[in-house]
Amino acid sequence: MLEDKNQERTSLAELGEFGLINHLTKHFKIHHSSTVKGIGDDCAVLKNTEEEIVVTTDLLIEGVHFDLSYMPLKHLGYKAVMVNLSDVYAMNAEAQQITVSIAVSNRFPLEAIEELYAGIQLACNTYKIDLIGGDTTSSTKGMLLSVTAIGSAKKEDIVYRNGAKPTDLIVVSGDLGGAYLGLQVLEREKQVFNVNPQNQPDLDAYTYIIERQLKPEARKDIPALLKELGVKPTSMIDISDGLSSELFHICTQSKVGCKVYEEKFPLDPQVISTCEEFNLDSTMVALSGGEDYELLFTVSINDFDKIKGNPNLTVIGHVTEEAAGLHLVTRANQELELKAQGWNSFSDQE
Amino acid sequence: MLEDKNQERTSLAELGEFGLINHLTKHFKIHHSSTVKGIGDDCAVLKNTEEEIVVTTDLLIEGVHFDLSYMPLKHLGYKAVMVNLSDVYAMNAEAQQITVSIAVSNRFPLEAIEELYAGIQLACNTYKIDLIGGDTTSSTKGMLLSVTAIGSAKKEDIVYRNGAKPTDLIVVSGDLGGAYLGLQVLEREKQVFNVNPQNQPDLDAYTYIIERQLKPEARKDIPALLKELGVKPTSMIDISDGLSSELFHICTQSKVGCKVYEEKFPLDPQVISTCEEFNLDSTMVALSGGEDYELLFTVSINDFDKIKGNPNLTVIGHVTEEAAGLHLVTRANQELELKAQGWNSFSDQE
């Protein structure tokens, strides 16, 4: 599971920047007729559209956002795309194009970058995304990726963070906390490996949560499902930093409060059993874990009948007046004030 | 001129990611009604347009693309925007929005990031650009910036690299080689400083070329000028890697050859005198220097009367049949084959 140091090595300098870009991107397909010009000019060119354009960008840095000792490069490429598509879907929009910039130190041979791009290509083919540009350069240390995603939606379909109203229902897609626990398992196995490299880890009990960490899927299906159900959320955000932090964003921007119920949190059985094993509180993990890339949104209470019982959606609480604040209602019916405990990359600096 | 180690220091961790973004961007103005939503949601939102959208992105990495021992942070912020706008203008398009992602190690206090953003803001105000998003995170080493620029143009106005035809004239804006020579002067002063920190450099003789390196301007005026003159280039590219490398891009994509004339190259007197001082050939510097961010384009010979004598434009040669190859005609009337000697960040790796 650790980085293979004995792979074939082709030096990046042999190819040069333009040779490298061509080598890595020549097999990518164009899926959208809106992509007039992809890679190969000063800019990519997109056709005009009657829809509004949405744009999002994320940086992923080795040693801060990922650890290549347990993150295979193909998975990293896939995840870097997902992280950005998730933001597009959180606008209730359709993702169409990405740019990918990478910087790599000379520790990485061509074969490693090919693996990374294989993951990017898989994501592009699965989600019907056109790779339209980027930049490729060397770094003085490690690897970093900067991805920008572009999508579109009709003006009347776009959902912002600021439209939640008191009595709206708070809904999440999928389940919570898995990605964070997957990371805990991988970190533990890394420690074990460092002590005893001969040890063969048995990860069968953790397949779901490890996949949530290493190969998350952006919820492209949720905007489509909501359209099918005839529901337009009043606000929406993707869960990248943890439920608690995202609730704060929605409540602050919508000028409302909220009440969420511990007993309603959707948790996978592997999340519950792994929390027990690691002596972690599963509610805290769901609130602060992050990286689930599920969607958190609010809908009018009048839409309850349209969403209830849907296996992809869970109502976890409701919106309140701003003055009421943000609260978690525990199983013991206690009300605890929520704190924004999102992930802060600056607090973990060396 | 070297980095000041004794500045006021506010730790970035104190603010957190969202506090930092808000702190840095709250004074930025929105210039375009096409920017529906800037910073503060999962995505920025742009109004639909009847024009085509152009997108470009560039990575700038400390130790690879810039050296903070002589590049003030405010200049770096300004230049990072220029590098991207230049690509938009090279499509004959108008630039409107940028996203800026930065990663910084804990070596940088808040005050340093404020300086960087002061430069970004100056560029945005001067060029009427809306900052619509980005990502802010920590790095394990040094600073990096990833900028994406978005613009638009009417479909019929967009100029690609692939439209040059034999007999077309080859034109450059401004002058060449200054940015590269400015870098040579700054590198020399850094060596002097390392030996004798008390030495006060006298840089009066190099003000123009140092400004070309530290504070380049993207040629927003050239697409406007061409429109005014009634000229649509047949191909266009910006000069970021050096004239020779850009000629190769145009010729390869247009399937043509070219002939450029040494005696026609536009050189500032400071470029000529500094070349003499450094014992460098000014033609080589113009061909391979890079970072001038001028525009290189081709126009139909029928447009010659419209552009001749314009102080912003210099005809340096003409397009030939592909089989004729790419040649430089020297002052001694020798024909030398051009080589693509663009800057390759991978060949300089540690």
Coordinates of N, CA, C and O in Angstrom, one line a residue, chain B residues 38-125:
Chain B
G38 N -19.7 36.8 -6.7 CA -18.3 36.6 -6.6 C -17.9 35.6 -5.5 O -18.5 34.5 -5.5
I39 N -17.1 36.0 -4.6 CA -16.6 35.2 -3.5 C -17.8 34.9 -2.6 O -18.6 35.8 -2.3
G40 N -17.8 33.7 -2.0 CA -18.7 33.5 -0.9 C -19.8 32.4 -1.0 O -20.6 32.2 -0.2
D41 N -19.7 31.6 -2.1 CA -20.6 30.5 -2.2 C -19.8 29.3 -2.7 O -18.5 29.4 -2.8
D42 N -20.4 28.2 -3.1 CA -19.7 27.0 -3.6 C -19.0 27.4 -4.9 O -17.9 26.9 -5.2
C43 N -19.7 28.2 -5.7 CA -19.1 28.6 -7.0 C -19.4 30.1 -7.2 O -20.3 30.7 -6.6
A44 N -18.6 30.8 -8.0 CA -19.0 32.1 -8.5 C -20.0 31.9 -9.7 O -20.1 30.8 -10.3
V45 N -20.8 32.9 -9.9 CA -21.8 32.8 -11.0 C -21.7 33.9 -11.9 O -21.6 35.1 -11.5
L46 N -21.6 33.6 -13.2 CA -21.5 34.6 -14.3 C -22.8 34.6 -15.1 O -23.3 33.6 -15.5
K47 N -23.2 35.8 -15.5 CA -24.4 35.9 -16.4 C -24.1 35.3 -17.7 O -23.0 35.3 -18.2
N48 N -25.2 34.8 -18.3 CA -25.1 34.2 -19.7 C -24.7 35.4 -20.6 O -25.0 36.6 -20.3
T49 N -24.1 35.1 -21.7 CA -23.6 36.1 -22.6 C -23.8 35.6 -24.1 O -23.8 34.4 -24.3
E50 N -23.9 36.6 -25.0 CA -23.9 36.2 -26.4 C -22.5 35.9 -26.9 O -22.4 35.5 -28.1
E51 N -21.5 36.2 -26.1 CA -20.2 36.0 -26.6 C -19.6 34.7 -26.2 O -20.2 34.0 -25.3
E52 N -18.5 34.2 -26.8 CA -17.9 33.0 -26.3 C -17.0 33.3 -25.1 O -16.6 34.5 -25.0
I53 N -16.9 32.3 -24.3 CA -16.1 32.5 -23.0 C -14.7 31.9 -23.3 O -14.5 30.9 -23.9
V54 N -13.7 32.7 -22.8 CA -12.3 32.1 -22.9 C -11.8 31.9 -21.4 O -12.1 32.7 -20.5
V55 N -11.0 30.9 -21.3 CA -10.5 30.5 -19.9 C -9.0 30.1 -20.0 O -8.6 29.4 -20.9
T56 N -8.2 30.6 -19.1 CA -6.8 30.3 -19.1 C -6.4 30.2 -17.6 O -7.0 30.8 -16.7
T57 N -5.3 29.5 -17.4 CA -4.8 29.3 -16.0 C -3.3 29.1 -16.0 O -2.7 28.6 -16.9
D58 N -2.7 29.6 -14.9 CA -1.2 29.6 -14.7 C -0.9 29.3 -13.3 O -1.5 29.9 -12.4
L59 N 0.2 28.5 -13.1 CA 0.7 28.3 -11.8 C 2.0 29.1 -11.6 O 2.8 29.1 -12.5
L60 N 2.2 29.7 -10.5 CA 3.5 30.4 -10.2 C 4.0 29.9 -8.9 O 3.3 30.0 -7.8
I61 N 5.2 29.3 -8.9 CA 5.8 28.7 -7.7 C 7.1 29.3 -7.3 O 8.0 29.5 -8.1
E62 N 7.1 29.6 -6.0 CA 8.4 30.1 -5.4 C 9.6 29.2 -5.7 O 9.4 28.0 -5.5
G63 N 10.7 29.8 -6.1 CA 11.9 28.9 -6.3 C 11.9 28.4 -7.7 O 12.9 27.9 -8.2
V64 N 10.8 28.4 -8.5 CA 10.7 28.0 -9.8 C 10.4 29.2 -10.7 O 11.2 29.5 -11.7
H65 N 9.4 29.9 -10.4 CA 8.9 31.1 -11.2 C 9.3 32.4 -10.6 O 9.2 33.4 -11.3
F66 N 9.5 32.5 -9.4 CA 9.9 33.8 -8.8 C 10.8 33.6 -7.5 O 10.8 32.5 -6.9
D67 N 11.5 34.6 -7.2 CA 12.5 34.6 -6.1 C 12.1 35.8 -5.2 O 12.3 37.0 -5.6
L68 N 11.6 35.6 -4.0 CA 11.1 36.7 -3.2 C 12.3 37.5 -2.6 O 12.0 38.5 -2.0
S69 N 13.5 37.1 -2.9 CA 14.6 38.0 -2.4 C 14.7 39.2 -3.2 O 15.3 40.2 -2.8
Y70 N 14.2 39.2 -4.5 CA 14.1 40.5 -5.2 C 12.8 40.8 -5.8 O 12.6 41.9 -6.4
M71 N 11.8 39.9 -5.6 CA 10.5 40.2 -6.1 C 9.6 40.6 -5.0 O 9.2 39.8 -4.2
P72 N 9.2 41.9 -4.9 CA 8.4 42.3 -3.8 C 7.0 41.6 -3.9 O 6.5 41.4 -5.1
L73 N 6.4 41.3 -2.8 CA 5.1 40.6 -2.9 C 4.0 41.3 -3.6 O 3.2 40.7 -4.3
K74 N 4.0 42.6 -3.5 CA 3.0 43.4 -4.2 C 3.2 43.2 -5.7 O 2.2 43.1 -6.5
H75 N 4.4 43.3 -6.2 CA 4.7 43.1 -7.6 C 4.3 41.6 -8.0 O 3.8 41.4 -9.1
L76 N 4.6 40.7 -7.2 CA 4.3 39.3 -7.5 C 2.8 39.1 -7.7 O 2.3 38.5 -8.7
G77 N 2.0 39.8 -6.8 CA 0.5 39.7 -7.0 C 0.1 40.3 -8.3 O -0.7 39.7 -9.1
Y78 N 0.7 41.4 -8.6 CA 0.3 42.1 -9.9 C 0.7 41.3 -11.1 O -0.1 41.1 -12.0
K79 N 1.9 40.7 -11.0 CA 2.4 40.0 -12.2 C 1.6 38.7 -12.4 O 1.4 38.3 -13.5
A80 N 1.2 38.0 -11.3 CA 0.5 36.8 -11.4 C -0.8 37.0 -12.2 O -1.3 36.2 -12.9
V81 N -1.4 38.2 -12.0 CA -2.7 38.6 -12.7 C -2.3 38.8 -14.2 O -2.9 38.3 -15.1
M82 N -1.2 39.6 -14.4 CA -0.8 40.0 -15.8 C -0.6 38.8 -16.7 O -1.0 38.7 -17.8
V83 N 0.1 37.8 -16.1 CA 0.5 36.6 -16.8 C -0.8 35.9 -17.4 O -0.8 35.4 -18.6
N84 N -1.9 36.0 -16.7 CA -3.1 35.3 -17.1 C -3.9 36.2 -18.1 O -4.4 35.8 -19.1
L85 N -4.0 37.5 -17.8 CA -4.7 38.4 -18.6 C -4.0 38.4 -20.0 O -4.7 38.5 -21.1
S86 N -2.7 38.3 -20.1 CA -2.0 38.3 -21.3 C -2.5 37.2 -22.2 O -2.7 37.4 -23.4
D87 N -2.8 36.0 -21.7 CA -3.4 34.9 -22.4 C -4.8 35.2 -23.0 O -5.1 34.8 -24.1
V88 N -5.5 36.0 -22.2 CA -6.9 36.3 -22.7 C -6.8 37.3 -23.8 O -7.4 37.2 -24.9
Y89 N -5.9 38.3 -23.7 CA -5.7 39.3 -24.8 C -5.2 38.6 -26.0 O -5.5 39.1 -27.2
A90 N -4.4 37.6 -25.8 CA -3.8 36.9 -27.0 C -4.9 36.1 -27.8 O -4.6 35.6 -28.9
M91 N -6.1 36.0 -27.2 CA -7.2 35.4 -28.0 C -8.0 36.6 -28.7 O -9.1 36.3 -29.2
N92 N -7.6 37.8 -28.5 CA -8.3 39.0 -29.0 C -9.6 39.2 -28.2 O -10.6 39.6 -28.8
A93 N -9.6 38.8 -27.0 CA -10.8 38.8 -26.1 C -10.6 39.8 -25.0 O -9.5 40.3 -24.8
E94 N -11.7 40.1 -24.3 CA -11.7 41.0 -23.2 C -11.7 40.2 -21.9 O -12.5 39.3 -21.7
A95 N -10.7 40.5 -21.0 CA -10.7 39.8 -19.7 C -11.7 40.4 -18.7 O -11.8 41.7 -18.7
Q96 N -12.4 39.6 -17.9 CA -13.4 40.1 -17.0 C -13.2 39.6 -15.6 O -13.4 40.4 -14.6
Q97 N -12.9 38.3 -15.4 CA -12.8 37.8 -14.1 C -11.6 37.0 -13.8 O -11.0 36.4 -14.8
I98 N -11.2 36.9 -12.6 CA -10.1 35.9 -12.2 C -10.5 35.2 -10.9 O -11.2 35.7 -10.1
T99 N -9.9 34.0 -10.8 CA -9.9 33.4 -9.5 C -8.4 33.3 -9.1 O -7.5 33.2 -9.9
V100 N -8.1 33.4 -7.8 CA -6.8 33.4 -7.3 C -6.7 32.4 -6.1 O -7.4 32.6 -5.1
S101 N -5.9 31.3 -6.3 CA -5.7 30.4 -5.2 C -4.2 30.6 -4.7 O -3.3 30.7 -5.5
I102 N -4.0 30.6 -3.4 CA -2.7 30.7 -2.9 C -2.4 29.7 -1.8 O -3.3 29.3 -1.1
A103 N -1.2 29.2 -1.8 CA -0.8 28.3 -0.6 C 0.5 29.0 -0.1 O 1.4 29.4 -0.8
V104 N 0.5 29.1 1.2 CA 1.7 29.7 1.9 C 2.1 28.9 3.1 O 1.3 28.4 3.8
S105 N 3.4 28.9 3.3 CA 4.0 28.2 4.5 C 3.9 29.2 5.7 O 3.6 30.4 5.5
N106 N 4.1 28.7 6.9 CA 4.0 29.6 8.0 C 5.1 30.6 8.2 O 5.1 31.4 9.1
R107 N 6.0 30.6 7.2 CA 7.0 31.7 7.1 C 6.4 33.0 6.8 O 6.9 34.1 7.1
F108 N 5.2 33.0 6.2 CA 4.5 34.3 5.8 C 3.5 34.7 6.8 O 2.5 34.0 7.1
P109 N 3.6 35.9 7.4 CA 2.6 36.4 8.3 C 1.5 37.1 7.4 O 1.6 37.2 6.2
L110 N 0.4 37.4 8.1 CA -0.7 38.0 7.4 C -0.3 39.3 6.6 O -0.8 39.5 5.5
E111 N 0.6 40.1 7.1 CA 1.0 41.3 6.5 C 1.7 41.0 5.1 O 1.5 41.8 4.2
A112 N 2.3 39.9 5.0 CA 2.9 39.5 3.7 C 1.8 39.2 2.7 O 1.9 39.6 1.5
I113 N 0.8 38.5 3.1 CA -0.3 38.1 2.2 C -1.1 39.4 1.8 O -1.6 39.5 0.7
E114 N -1.2 40.3 2.8 CA -1.9 41.6 2.4 C -1.1 42.3 1.3 O -1.8 42.9 0.4
E115 N 0.2 42.3 1.4 CA 1.0 42.9 0.3 C 0.7 42.3 -1.0 O 0.5 42.9 -2.1
L116 N 0.7 40.9 -1.0 CA 0.4 40.2 -2.2 C -1.0 40.6 -2.8 O -1.1 40.8 -4.0
Y117 N -2.0 40.6 -1.9 CA -3.3 41.0 -2.4 C -3.4 42.5 -2.8 O -4.3 42.8 -3.6
A118 N -2.6 43.3 -2.2 CA -2.6 44.7 -2.7 C -2.2 44.8 -4.1 O -2.7 45.5 -4.9
G119 N -1.2 43.9 -4.5 CA -0.8 43.9 -5.9 C -1.9 43.3 -6.8 O -2.1 43.8 -7.9
I120 N -2.6 42.3 -6.3 CA -3.7 41.7 -7.1 C -4.8 42.7 -7.3 O -5.4 42.8 -8.4
Q121 N -5.1 43.4 -6.2 CA -6.1 44.4 -6.2 C -5.8 45.6 -7.2 O -6.6 46.0 -8.0
L122 N -4.5 46.0 -7.2 CA -4.1 47.1 -8.1 C -4.3 46.6 -9.6 O -4.8 47.4 -10.4
A123 N -3.9 45.4 -9.8 CA -4.1 44.8 -11.2 C -5.6 44.8 -11.5 O -6.0 45.1 -12.6
C124 N -6.4 44.3 -10.6 CA -7.8 44.2 -10.8 C -8.5 45.6 -11.1 O -9.3 45.7 -12.0
N125 N -8.1 46.6 -10.4 CA -8.6 47.9 -10.6 C -8.1 48.5 -11.9 O -8.9 49.2 -12.6

